Each structure stands twice: as C-alpha cells, then as structure tokens.
Short mmCIF file of C-alpha atoms (C1' of nucleotides) in Angstrom, two decimals:
data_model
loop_
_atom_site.label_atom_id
_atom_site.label_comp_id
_atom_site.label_asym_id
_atom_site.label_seq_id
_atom_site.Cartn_x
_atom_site.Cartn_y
_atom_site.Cartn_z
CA UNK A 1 60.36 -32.21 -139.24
CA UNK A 2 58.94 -28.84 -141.21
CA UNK A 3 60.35 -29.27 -144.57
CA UNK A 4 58.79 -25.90 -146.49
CA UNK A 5 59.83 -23.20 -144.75
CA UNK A 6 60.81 -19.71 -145.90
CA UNK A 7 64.39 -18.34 -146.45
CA UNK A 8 63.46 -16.14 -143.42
CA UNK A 9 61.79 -18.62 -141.26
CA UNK A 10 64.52 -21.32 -141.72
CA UNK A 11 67.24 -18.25 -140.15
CA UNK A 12 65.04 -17.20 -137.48
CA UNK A 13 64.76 -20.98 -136.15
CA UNK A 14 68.66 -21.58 -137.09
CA UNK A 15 69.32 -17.98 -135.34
CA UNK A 16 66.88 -19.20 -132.20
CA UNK A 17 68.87 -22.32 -132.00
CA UNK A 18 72.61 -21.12 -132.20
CA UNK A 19 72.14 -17.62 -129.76
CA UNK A 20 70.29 -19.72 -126.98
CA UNK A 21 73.37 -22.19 -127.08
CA UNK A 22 76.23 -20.35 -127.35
CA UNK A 23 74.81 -16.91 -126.66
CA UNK A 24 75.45 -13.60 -128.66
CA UNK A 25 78.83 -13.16 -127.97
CA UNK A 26 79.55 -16.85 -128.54
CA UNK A 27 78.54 -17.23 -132.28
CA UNK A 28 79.00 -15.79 -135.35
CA UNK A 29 76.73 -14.21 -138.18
CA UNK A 30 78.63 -17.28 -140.54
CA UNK A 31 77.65 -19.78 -138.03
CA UNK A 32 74.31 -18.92 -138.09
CA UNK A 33 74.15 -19.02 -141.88
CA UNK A 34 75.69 -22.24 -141.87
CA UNK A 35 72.80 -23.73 -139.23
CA UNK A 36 69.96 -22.35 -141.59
CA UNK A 37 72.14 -24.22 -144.67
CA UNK A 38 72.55 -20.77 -146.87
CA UNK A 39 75.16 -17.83 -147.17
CA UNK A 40 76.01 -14.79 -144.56
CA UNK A 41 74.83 -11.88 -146.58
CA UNK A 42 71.30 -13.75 -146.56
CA UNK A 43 71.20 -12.70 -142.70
CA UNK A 44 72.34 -9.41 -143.14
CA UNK A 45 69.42 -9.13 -146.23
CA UNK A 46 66.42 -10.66 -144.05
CA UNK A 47 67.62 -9.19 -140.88
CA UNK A 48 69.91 -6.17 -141.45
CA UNK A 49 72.48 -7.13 -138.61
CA UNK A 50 73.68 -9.86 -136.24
CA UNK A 51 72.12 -7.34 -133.48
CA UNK A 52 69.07 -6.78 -134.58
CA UNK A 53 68.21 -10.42 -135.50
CA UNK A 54 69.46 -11.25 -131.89
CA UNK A 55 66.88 -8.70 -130.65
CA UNK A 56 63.61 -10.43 -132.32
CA UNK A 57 65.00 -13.80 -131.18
CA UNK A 58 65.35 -12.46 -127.44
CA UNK A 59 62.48 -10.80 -127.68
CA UNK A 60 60.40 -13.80 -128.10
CA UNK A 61 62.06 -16.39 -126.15
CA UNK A 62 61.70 -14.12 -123.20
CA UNK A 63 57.91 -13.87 -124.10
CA UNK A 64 57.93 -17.69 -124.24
CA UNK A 65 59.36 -17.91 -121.21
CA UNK A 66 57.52 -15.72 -119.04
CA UNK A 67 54.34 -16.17 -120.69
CA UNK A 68 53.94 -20.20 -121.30
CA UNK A 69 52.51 -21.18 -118.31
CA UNK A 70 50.44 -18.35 -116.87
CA UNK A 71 47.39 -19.36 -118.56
CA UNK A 72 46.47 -21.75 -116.04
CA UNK A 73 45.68 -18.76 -114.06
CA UNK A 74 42.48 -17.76 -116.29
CA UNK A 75 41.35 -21.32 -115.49
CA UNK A 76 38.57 -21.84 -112.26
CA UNK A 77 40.64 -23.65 -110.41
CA UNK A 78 41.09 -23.80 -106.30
CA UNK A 79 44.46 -21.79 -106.40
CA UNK A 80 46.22 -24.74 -105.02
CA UNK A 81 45.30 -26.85 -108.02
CA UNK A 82 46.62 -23.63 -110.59
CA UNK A 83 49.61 -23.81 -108.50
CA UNK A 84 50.13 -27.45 -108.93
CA UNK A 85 49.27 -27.37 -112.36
CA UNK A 86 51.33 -24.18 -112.94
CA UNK A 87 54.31 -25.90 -111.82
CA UNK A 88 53.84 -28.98 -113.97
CA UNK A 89 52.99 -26.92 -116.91
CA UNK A 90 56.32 -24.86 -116.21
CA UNK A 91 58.65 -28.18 -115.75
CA UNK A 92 57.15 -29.53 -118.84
CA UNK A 93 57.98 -26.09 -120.59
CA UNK A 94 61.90 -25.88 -119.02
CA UNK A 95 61.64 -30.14 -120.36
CA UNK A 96 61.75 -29.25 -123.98
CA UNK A 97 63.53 -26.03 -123.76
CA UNK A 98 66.06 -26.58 -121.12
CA UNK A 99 68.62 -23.53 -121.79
CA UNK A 100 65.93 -20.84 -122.16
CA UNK A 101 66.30 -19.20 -118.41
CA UNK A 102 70.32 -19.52 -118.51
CA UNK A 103 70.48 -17.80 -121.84
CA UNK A 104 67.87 -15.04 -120.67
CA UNK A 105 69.48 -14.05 -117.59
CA UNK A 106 72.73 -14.36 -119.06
CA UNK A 107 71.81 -12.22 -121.80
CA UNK A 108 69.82 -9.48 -119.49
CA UNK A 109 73.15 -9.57 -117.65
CA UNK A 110 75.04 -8.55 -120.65
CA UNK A 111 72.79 -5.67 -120.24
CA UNK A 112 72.91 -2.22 -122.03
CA UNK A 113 74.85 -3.49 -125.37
CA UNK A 114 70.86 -3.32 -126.93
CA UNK A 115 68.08 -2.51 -124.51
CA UNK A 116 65.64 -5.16 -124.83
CA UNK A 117 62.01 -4.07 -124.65
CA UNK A 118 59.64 -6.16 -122.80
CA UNK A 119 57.45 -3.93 -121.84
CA UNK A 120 53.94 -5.15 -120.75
CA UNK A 121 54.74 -8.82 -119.78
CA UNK A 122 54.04 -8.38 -116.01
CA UNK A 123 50.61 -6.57 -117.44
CA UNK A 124 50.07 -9.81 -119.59
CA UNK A 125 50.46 -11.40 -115.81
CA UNK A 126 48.24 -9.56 -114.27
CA UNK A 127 46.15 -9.73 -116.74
CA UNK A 128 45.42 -13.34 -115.11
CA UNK A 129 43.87 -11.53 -112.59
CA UNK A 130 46.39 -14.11 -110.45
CA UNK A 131 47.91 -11.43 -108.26
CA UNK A 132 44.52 -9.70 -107.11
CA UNK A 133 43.27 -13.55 -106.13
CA UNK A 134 47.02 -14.06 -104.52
CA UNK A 135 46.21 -11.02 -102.41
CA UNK A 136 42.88 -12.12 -101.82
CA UNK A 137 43.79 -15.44 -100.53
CA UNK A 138 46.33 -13.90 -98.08
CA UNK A 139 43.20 -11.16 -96.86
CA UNK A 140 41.44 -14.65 -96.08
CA UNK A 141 44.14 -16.31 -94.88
CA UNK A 142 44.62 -19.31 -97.30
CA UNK A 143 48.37 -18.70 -97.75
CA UNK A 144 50.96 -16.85 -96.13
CA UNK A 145 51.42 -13.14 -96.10
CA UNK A 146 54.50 -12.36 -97.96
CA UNK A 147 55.75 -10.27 -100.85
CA UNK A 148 54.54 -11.11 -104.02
CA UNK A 149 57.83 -10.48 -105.47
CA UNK A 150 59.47 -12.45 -103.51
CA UNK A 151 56.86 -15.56 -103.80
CA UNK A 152 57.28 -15.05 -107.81
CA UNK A 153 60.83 -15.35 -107.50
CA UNK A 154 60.94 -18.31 -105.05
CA UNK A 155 58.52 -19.91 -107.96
CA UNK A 156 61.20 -19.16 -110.42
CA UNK A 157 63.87 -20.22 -107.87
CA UNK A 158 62.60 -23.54 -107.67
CA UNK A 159 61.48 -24.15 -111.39
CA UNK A 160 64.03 -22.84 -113.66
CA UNK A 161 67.27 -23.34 -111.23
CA UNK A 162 67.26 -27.22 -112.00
CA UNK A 163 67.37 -26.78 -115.24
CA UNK A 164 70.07 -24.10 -115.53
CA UNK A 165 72.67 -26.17 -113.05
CA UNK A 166 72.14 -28.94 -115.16
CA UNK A 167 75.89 -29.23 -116.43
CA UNK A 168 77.47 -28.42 -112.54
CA UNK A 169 74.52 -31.63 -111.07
CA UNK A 170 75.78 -33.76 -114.09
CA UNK A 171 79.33 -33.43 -112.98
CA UNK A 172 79.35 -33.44 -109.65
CA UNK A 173 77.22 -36.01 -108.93
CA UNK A 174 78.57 -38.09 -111.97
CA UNK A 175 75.55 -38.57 -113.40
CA UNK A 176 74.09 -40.01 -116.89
CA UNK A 177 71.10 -38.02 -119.18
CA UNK A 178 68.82 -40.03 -118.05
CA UNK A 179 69.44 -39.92 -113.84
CA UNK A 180 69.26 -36.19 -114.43
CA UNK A 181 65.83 -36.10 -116.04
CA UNK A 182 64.81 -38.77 -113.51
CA UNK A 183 66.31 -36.18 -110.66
CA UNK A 184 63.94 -33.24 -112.33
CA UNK A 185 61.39 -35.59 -112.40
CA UNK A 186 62.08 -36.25 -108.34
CA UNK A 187 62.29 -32.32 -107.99
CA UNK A 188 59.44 -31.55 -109.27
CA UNK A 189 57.23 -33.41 -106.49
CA UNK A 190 59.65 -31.90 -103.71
CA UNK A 191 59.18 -28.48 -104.73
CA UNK A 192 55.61 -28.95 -105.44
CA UNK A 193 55.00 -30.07 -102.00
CA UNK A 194 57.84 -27.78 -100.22
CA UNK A 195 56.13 -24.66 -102.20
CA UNK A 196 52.48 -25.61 -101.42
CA UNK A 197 53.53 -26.81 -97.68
CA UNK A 198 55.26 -23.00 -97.09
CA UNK A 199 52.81 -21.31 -99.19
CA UNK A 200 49.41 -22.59 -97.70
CA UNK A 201 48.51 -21.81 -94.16
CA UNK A 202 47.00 -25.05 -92.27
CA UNK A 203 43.08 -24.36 -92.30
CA UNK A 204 42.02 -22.70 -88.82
CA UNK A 205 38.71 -24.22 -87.59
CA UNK A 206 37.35 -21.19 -86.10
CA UNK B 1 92.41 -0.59 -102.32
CA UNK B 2 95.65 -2.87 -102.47
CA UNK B 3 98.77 -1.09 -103.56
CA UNK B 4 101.49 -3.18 -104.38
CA UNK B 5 100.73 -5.84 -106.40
CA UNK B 6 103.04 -8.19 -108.45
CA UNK B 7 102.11 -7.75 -112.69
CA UNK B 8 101.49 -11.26 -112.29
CA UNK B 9 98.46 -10.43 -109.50
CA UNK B 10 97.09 -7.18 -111.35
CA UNK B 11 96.69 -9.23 -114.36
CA UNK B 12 94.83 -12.17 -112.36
CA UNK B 13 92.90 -9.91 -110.55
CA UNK B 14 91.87 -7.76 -113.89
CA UNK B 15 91.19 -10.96 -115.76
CA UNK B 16 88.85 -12.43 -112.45
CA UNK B 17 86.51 -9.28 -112.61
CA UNK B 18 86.11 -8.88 -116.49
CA UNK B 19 85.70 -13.03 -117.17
CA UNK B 20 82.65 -13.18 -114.41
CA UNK B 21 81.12 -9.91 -115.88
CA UNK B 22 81.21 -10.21 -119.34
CA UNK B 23 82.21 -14.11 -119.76
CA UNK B 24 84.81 -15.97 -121.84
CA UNK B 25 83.28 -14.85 -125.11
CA UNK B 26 82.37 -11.24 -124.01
CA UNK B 27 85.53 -10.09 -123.20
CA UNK B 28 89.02 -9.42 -124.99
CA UNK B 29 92.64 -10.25 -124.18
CA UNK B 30 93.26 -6.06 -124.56
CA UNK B 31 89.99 -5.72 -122.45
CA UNK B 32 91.69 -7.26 -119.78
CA UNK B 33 95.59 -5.96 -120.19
CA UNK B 34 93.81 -2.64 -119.86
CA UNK B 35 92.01 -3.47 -116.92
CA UNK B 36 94.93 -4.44 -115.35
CA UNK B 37 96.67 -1.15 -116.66
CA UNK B 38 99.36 -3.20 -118.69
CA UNK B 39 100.03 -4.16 -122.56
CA UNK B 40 98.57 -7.16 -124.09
CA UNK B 41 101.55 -9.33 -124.88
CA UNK B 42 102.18 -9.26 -120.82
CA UNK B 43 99.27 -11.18 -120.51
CA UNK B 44 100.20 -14.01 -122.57
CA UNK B 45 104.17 -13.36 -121.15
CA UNK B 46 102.65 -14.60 -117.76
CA UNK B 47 99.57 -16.63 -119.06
CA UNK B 48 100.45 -17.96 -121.89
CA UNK B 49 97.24 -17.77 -123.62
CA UNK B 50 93.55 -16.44 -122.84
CA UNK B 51 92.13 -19.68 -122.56
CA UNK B 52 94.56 -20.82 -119.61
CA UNK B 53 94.15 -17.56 -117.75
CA UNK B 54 90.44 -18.28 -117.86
CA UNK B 55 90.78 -22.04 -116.75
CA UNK B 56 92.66 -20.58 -113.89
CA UNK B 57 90.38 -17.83 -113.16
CA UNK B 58 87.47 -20.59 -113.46
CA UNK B 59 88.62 -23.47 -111.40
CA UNK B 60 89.32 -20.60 -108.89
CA UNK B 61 85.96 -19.05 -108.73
CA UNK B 62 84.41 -22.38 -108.63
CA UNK B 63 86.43 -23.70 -105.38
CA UNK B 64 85.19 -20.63 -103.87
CA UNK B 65 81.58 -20.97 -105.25
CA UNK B 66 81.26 -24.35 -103.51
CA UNK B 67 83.22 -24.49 -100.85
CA UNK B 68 83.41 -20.95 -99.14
CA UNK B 69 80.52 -22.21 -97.10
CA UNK B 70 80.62 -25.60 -96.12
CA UNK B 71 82.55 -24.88 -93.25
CA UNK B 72 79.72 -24.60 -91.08
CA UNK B 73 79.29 -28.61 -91.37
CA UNK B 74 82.68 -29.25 -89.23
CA UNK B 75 80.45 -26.84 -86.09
CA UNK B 76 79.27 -28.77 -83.13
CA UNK B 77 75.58 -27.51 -83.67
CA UNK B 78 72.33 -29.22 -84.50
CA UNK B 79 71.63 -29.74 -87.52
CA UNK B 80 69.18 -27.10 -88.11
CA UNK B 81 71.79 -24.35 -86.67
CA UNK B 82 74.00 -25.52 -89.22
CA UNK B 83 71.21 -25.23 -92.04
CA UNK B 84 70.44 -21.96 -91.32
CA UNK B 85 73.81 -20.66 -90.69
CA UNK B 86 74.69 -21.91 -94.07
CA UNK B 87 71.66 -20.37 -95.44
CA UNK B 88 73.02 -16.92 -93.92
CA UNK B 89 76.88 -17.49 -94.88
CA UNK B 90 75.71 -18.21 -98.40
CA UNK B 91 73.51 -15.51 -98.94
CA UNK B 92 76.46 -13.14 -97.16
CA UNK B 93 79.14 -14.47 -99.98
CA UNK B 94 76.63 -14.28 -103.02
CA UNK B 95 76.18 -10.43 -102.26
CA UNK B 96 79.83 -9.70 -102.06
CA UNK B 97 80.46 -11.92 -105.58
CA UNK B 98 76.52 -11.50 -106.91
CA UNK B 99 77.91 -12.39 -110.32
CA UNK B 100 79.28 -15.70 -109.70
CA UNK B 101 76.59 -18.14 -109.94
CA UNK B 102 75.63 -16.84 -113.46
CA UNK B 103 79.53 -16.84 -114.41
CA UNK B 104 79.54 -20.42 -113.24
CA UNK B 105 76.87 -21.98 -114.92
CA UNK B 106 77.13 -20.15 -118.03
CA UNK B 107 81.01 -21.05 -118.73
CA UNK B 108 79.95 -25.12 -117.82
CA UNK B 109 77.17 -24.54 -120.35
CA UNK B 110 79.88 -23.68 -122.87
CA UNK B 111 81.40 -26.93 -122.15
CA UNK B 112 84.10 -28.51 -124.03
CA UNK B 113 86.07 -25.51 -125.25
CA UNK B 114 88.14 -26.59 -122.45
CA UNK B 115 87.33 -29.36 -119.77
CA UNK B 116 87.75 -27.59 -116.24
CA UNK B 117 89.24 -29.83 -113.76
CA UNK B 118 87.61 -29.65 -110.50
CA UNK B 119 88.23 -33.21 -109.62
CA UNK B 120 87.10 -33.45 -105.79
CA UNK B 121 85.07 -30.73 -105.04
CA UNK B 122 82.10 -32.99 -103.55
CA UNK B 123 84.75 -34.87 -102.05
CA UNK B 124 85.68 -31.59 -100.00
CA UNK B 125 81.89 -31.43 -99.00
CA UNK B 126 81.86 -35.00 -98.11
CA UNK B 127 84.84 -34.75 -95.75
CA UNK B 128 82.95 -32.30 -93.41
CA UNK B 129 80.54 -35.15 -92.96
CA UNK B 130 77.57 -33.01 -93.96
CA UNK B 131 76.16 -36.31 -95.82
CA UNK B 132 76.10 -39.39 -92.83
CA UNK B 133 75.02 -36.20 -91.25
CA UNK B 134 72.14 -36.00 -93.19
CA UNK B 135 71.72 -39.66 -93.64
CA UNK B 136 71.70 -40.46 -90.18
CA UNK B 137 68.98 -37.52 -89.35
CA UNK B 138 67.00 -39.41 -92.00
CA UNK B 139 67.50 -42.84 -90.42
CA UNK B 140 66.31 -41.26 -87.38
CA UNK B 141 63.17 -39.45 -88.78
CA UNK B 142 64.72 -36.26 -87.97
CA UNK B 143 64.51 -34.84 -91.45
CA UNK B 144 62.65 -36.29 -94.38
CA UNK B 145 63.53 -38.98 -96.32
CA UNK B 146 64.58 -37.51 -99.73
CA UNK B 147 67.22 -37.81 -102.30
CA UNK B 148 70.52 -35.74 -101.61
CA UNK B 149 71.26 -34.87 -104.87
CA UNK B 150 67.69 -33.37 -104.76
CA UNK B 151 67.98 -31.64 -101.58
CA UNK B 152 71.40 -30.37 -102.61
CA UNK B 153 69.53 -28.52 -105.88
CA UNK B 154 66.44 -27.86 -103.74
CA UNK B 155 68.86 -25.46 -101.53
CA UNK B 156 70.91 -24.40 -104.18
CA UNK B 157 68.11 -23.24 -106.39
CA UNK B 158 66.80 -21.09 -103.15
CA UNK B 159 70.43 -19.18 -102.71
CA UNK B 160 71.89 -19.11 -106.07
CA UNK B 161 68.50 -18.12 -108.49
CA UNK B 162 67.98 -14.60 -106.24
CA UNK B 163 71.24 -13.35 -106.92
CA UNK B 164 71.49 -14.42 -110.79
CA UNK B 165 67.67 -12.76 -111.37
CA UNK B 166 68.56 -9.87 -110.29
CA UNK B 167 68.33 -7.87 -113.76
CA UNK B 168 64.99 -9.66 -114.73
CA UNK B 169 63.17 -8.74 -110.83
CA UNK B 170 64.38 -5.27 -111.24
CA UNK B 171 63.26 -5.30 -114.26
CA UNK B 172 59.93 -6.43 -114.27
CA UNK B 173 59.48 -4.93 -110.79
CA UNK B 174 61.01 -1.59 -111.56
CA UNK B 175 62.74 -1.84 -108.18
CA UNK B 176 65.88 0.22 -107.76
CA UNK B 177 69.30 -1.36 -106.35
CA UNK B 178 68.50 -0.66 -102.85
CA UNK B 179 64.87 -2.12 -103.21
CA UNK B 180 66.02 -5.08 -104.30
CA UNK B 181 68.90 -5.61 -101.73
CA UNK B 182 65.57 -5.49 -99.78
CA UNK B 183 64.63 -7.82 -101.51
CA UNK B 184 67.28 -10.65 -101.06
CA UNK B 185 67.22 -10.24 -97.84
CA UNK B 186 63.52 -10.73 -97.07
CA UNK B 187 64.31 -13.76 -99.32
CA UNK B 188 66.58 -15.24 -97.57
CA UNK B 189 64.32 -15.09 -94.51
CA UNK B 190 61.85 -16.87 -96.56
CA UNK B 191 63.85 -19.21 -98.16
CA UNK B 192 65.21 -20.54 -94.58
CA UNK B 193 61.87 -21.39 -93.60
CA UNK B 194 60.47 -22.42 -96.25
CA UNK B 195 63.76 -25.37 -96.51
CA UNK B 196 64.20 -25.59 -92.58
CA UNK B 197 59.76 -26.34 -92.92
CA UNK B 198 59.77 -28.69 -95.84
CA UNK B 199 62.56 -30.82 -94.40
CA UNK B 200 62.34 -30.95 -90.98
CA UNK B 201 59.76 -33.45 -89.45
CA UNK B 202 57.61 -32.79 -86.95
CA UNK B 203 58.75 -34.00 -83.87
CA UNK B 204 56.37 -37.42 -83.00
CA UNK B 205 56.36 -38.22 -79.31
CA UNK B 206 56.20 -41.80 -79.33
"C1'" DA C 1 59.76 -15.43 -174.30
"C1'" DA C 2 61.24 -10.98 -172.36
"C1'" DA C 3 61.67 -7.62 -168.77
"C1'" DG C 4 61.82 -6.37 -164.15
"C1'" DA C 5 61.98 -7.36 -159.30
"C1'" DA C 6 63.31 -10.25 -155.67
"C1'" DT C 7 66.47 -13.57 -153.98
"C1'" DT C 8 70.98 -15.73 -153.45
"C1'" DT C 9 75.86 -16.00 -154.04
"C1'" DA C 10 80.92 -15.19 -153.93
"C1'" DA C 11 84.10 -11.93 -152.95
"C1'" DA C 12 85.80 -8.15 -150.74
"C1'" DC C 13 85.77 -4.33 -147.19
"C1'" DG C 14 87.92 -2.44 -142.98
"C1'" DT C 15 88.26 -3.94 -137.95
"C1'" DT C 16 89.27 -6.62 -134.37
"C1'" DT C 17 90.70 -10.92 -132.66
"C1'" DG C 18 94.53 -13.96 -130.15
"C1'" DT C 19 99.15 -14.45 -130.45
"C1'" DT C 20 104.06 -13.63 -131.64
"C1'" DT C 21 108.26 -11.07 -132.41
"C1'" DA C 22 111.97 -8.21 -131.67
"C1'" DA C 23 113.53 -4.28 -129.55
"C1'" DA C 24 113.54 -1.34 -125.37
"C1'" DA C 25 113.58 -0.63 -120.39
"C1'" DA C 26 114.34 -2.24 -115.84
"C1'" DT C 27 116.63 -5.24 -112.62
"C1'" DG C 28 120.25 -7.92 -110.50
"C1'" DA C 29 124.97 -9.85 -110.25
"C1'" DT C 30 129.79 -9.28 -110.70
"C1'" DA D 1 130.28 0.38 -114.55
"C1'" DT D 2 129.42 -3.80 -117.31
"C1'" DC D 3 127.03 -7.54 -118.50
"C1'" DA D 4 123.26 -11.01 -118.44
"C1'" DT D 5 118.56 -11.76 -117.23
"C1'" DT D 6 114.02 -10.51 -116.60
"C1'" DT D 7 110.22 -7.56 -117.52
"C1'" DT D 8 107.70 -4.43 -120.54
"C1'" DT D 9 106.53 -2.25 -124.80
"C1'" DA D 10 105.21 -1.27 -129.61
"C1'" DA D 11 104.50 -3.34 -133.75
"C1'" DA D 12 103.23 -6.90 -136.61
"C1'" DC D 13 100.99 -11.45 -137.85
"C1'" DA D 14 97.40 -14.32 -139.91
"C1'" DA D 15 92.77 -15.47 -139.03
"C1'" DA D 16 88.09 -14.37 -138.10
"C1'" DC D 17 84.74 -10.93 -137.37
"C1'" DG D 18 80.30 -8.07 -139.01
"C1'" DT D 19 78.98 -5.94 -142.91
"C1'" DT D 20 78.73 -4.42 -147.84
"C1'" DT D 21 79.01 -4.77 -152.78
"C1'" DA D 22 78.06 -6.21 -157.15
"C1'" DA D 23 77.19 -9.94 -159.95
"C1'" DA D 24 74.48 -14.18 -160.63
"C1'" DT D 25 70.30 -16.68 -160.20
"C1'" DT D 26 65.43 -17.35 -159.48
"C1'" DC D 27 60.82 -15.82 -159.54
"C1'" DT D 28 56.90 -12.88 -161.13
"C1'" DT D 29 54.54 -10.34 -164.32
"C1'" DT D 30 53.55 -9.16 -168.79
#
DNA sequence: AAAGAATTTAAACGTTTGTTTAAAAATGAT
DNA sequence: ATCATTTTTAAACAAACGTTTAAATTCTTT
C-alpha cells in the first residue's frame, strides 16, 4: 500500500473509510483518529470539526459515485454498446466500493443536519451530451419513449440495488462471499439484457 | 389518530417512527420517550434497554418488509396476474412506509451490534409455493430459465431502489414531492413491463 | 546552534449518552 | 380507608461524546 502520505491525507482516507461504514452518526471523531494511527485534536487541527470533515468526504464520494462511469458517454459508440459498457463500467465501480450508494442515500436521508452541495453534477452529465442523443434516439425510434428520469433511475435501480441488499441476499439465501459475488456477476448479464431488451425498440423494416 | 393507547404501545409506536427515520445511531433514548410524550426511565421500565426495543422494532419492520406482499402467491391466478399484482401491492406498501427499505438495509449493514433473528422468513415465502411455481413455469418454458436468487434481487431492486432514492431524484431533478409521487408511479408502470418483458417467453406454437 | 513556526500530544472542558435509583403518584384489593 | 403493587417521575450515575487548551515535539529558516 501508499506508505508516505501526509498527516492530512492519511485522516481523509481513515475518515473516508470509517463514515462510509458506519456512517456519521455511527462513529466517533476518536475512532477516526485511531483508523489514521494519530490523536483526536489532529482532526479537529486539519479539519476543524467532525462535520465539516464529514462534508469533504461526502462531497467526493458522491462525485465518485455519480460521476465514475459517465465517461463512456463522450466515447463514439452505437448507444447500445455505451450502455453495455456503462453498465459494466458501473458494476466494476459498485465491485471495489460496495457500500458507496447505501451510505449516500442513507446520508442524503439524514438530510438537513448539513446541506450538502452538489451542485452541477447532472450538468457534468449532460455535459456527455448523453441525454440530447437519448432524446434523439427516442425521435428516431431506437428505444422507447419514456422519461428520462425515470430510465436514469431504473439504471440506478438495477446497478446499485445489488450491491446495497448485499447483507439481507447473504442471509436469506444463506449464502458464502464468494456465491454473492458470483450472483452479481449473474446479475449483471440479466440486467444488461432485461435493460437493453425494455429499452431498445425491435428495428421496424419500413 | 388512535386515542387510547397502553404506555407500553405509545412507546413502541414512538420508538418504530424515530428508529426508521433517523436509525439506531441517529436517534436517542430521550428522543424517543419524548416522542412518545413520556420520561426516559419508562422506556427502559418496559424495554429494558435501547438496544432490545430496537431488535423488536427491527425484526418487526422486517416481517412486514417481506412478507406484507407475498400473499398474492396463495391467488388462483396466472402467473403473470400474480407478478403484476405483486408489483402493484408492493409499490402500494412502500408509499405508505417509504422509509423502510433504507431503514432495513442500513441497520443489516451495521451488523453485529446485535444479530436480528429472523429465522424463517424465506421459509414464509416458500410456503405460498411462489418457488415450484416458478420452477415449474421454467420447466415448461413459460418464463426464462434464470437463477431465483437473481430474479428475487432483479424485482427487488425495481420496487425497493425508487422509494429509497427519493432524496437524490429530487435532488438532482429538482422535482417537488408531488412530482415525484409522479414519478413512482410512472415507475412502477415501467418497472412491470420491463420484469413481466424480460421474463416472460414468447409464446412458441409448436 | 538558535529562534520561530508548524505539528503533535495529553489532558481537560462542558454536554450528552444509556442506564439506574429512589421517591412520588396512581391503581387495585381488602 | 388502608395497604400493597404497579406505574411514573425527577434526579443522579459513570462513560463517551465533540471540541479546546496549553504544553511538548518536530521542522524550517537563519
């Protein structure tokens, strides 16, 4: 692993860690010193207060989250293959970090304790230009006329849901590590194919 | 609202709406003895402790979470009636208790504080023969030939993942509360055909 | 090497936490 | 009405919380 890292660094990646585990109201300002391997008041001296460190780290995992994957949109690509590729690109994302869309909705849930300000990631979006060639593709009739809004959240639906039920599929279906990430694996294809199959209208040979 | 309720009730009731709002970690045992209009030390006079009263209020939320629905299995209807009733009864019980999903899966994240005990659950499921259901549509080419455990997320994703994004769609949408209502329920006309599509076969006249 | 600034520490601050105690109020039985 | 039991309250407990302070250490500059 990185062995030189600053003071500062080393609590912003032990702060990243702890709050998207346990959350902000499930660890402490002590805990987090103890992660990073150093004293409290070192927080409170790079960082001012458990809140406002919590607020940078939010602040960024919610860019990571929402931002990872949309490059594939820049790419010239049929928009089935960006939507294939998206969707592999966002699974591998969720793969190596797992809690990221439980600990952002829990934490936007939590709501107005500090107002978080992402302002400008949908612009970053459609920056893409994804939604105008969504739109155009439904003109044309290549996929299904629908709400945008409600395709982006079926997307989400169907990428970051396995991940979050992870503990409730474990249980119930008594299963070890390695079934589940061989079950994500499965779920991947399904909803690839399901999303594509509902999303893409069967060519019309005029 | 309901009048006469035992102390024993208010303080159940009190403790179910402040745990699924603001969590295990997010709330107080005063937060709650004031909810339920009452002193602190009744709580623990009934409850014993905080943590019990929230393995009660847990194990209770989660019988409902999974089983409030699954009656529609026992019907005498085709299978695809079935699906999409329980598509509809689903989406009716997530808007009456939006908050439960998130409550759910959060408080399993937090694991082994305490181990929740909800031995039997898929058992409950099993016994209204939704799954040799299933099985036997597969057999018969009816529906496609997939994992269960997969098409059990693949649904749940679709129902549960509206409700719990609610704060991050509004957000990013800037759609008020009745615009996303909207929403939800344009999704859940979506979602049904989108699941009822992807798993139903077409039917091949030999 | 000495001086000054930046970093790190241990200790303490006042609150709030979950829980307990002991007394008060309400209830029921005789 | 008197007593015993149950229910409710106010007060207190030690422990843990976020944050601050002031001293110790390290680093930088001269």
């Amino acid at each position: 692993m990185s062995k030189e890292l600053s003071t500062e660094a080393k609590i912003r990646e032990a702060a990243k860690n702890v709050f998207i585990a346990k959350g902000f109201d499930g660890c402490t300002s002590r805990e987090i010193a103890k992660a990073a391997g150093m004293n409290v008041a070192l927080v409170n001296y790079y960082f001012c207060s458990k809140k406002q460190l919590f607020k940078l780290i939010f602040e960024a995992a919610m860019e990571d989250f929402m931002l990872s994957t949309v490059e594939v949109f820049r790419k010239d690509l049929s928009l089935e293959s960006k939507m294939r590729i998206f969707i592999e690109r966002e699974f591998e994302f969720l793969t190596m970090h797992p809690d990221i869309p439980r600990f952002i909705l829990s934490e936007l849930s939590r709501g107005d304790k500090c107002e978080f300000d992402h302002a400008g990631i949908l612009d970053k979006i459609a920056e893409t230009g994804v939604f105008e060639e969504l739109m155009d593709a439904q003109e044309k009739g290549v996929i299904r006329k629908m709400d945008l809004t409600n395709l982006m959240l079926m997307i989400m639906s169907n990428c970051h849901y396995p991940f979050m039920a992870k503990p409730l599929m474990k249980y119930l279906n008594s299963l070890s590590e390695e079934e589940y990430q061989e079950r994500l694996m499965l779920q991947k294809q399904y909803v690839t194919e399901m999303l594509i199959g509902y999303l893409f209208l069967p060519k019309t040979n005029i």
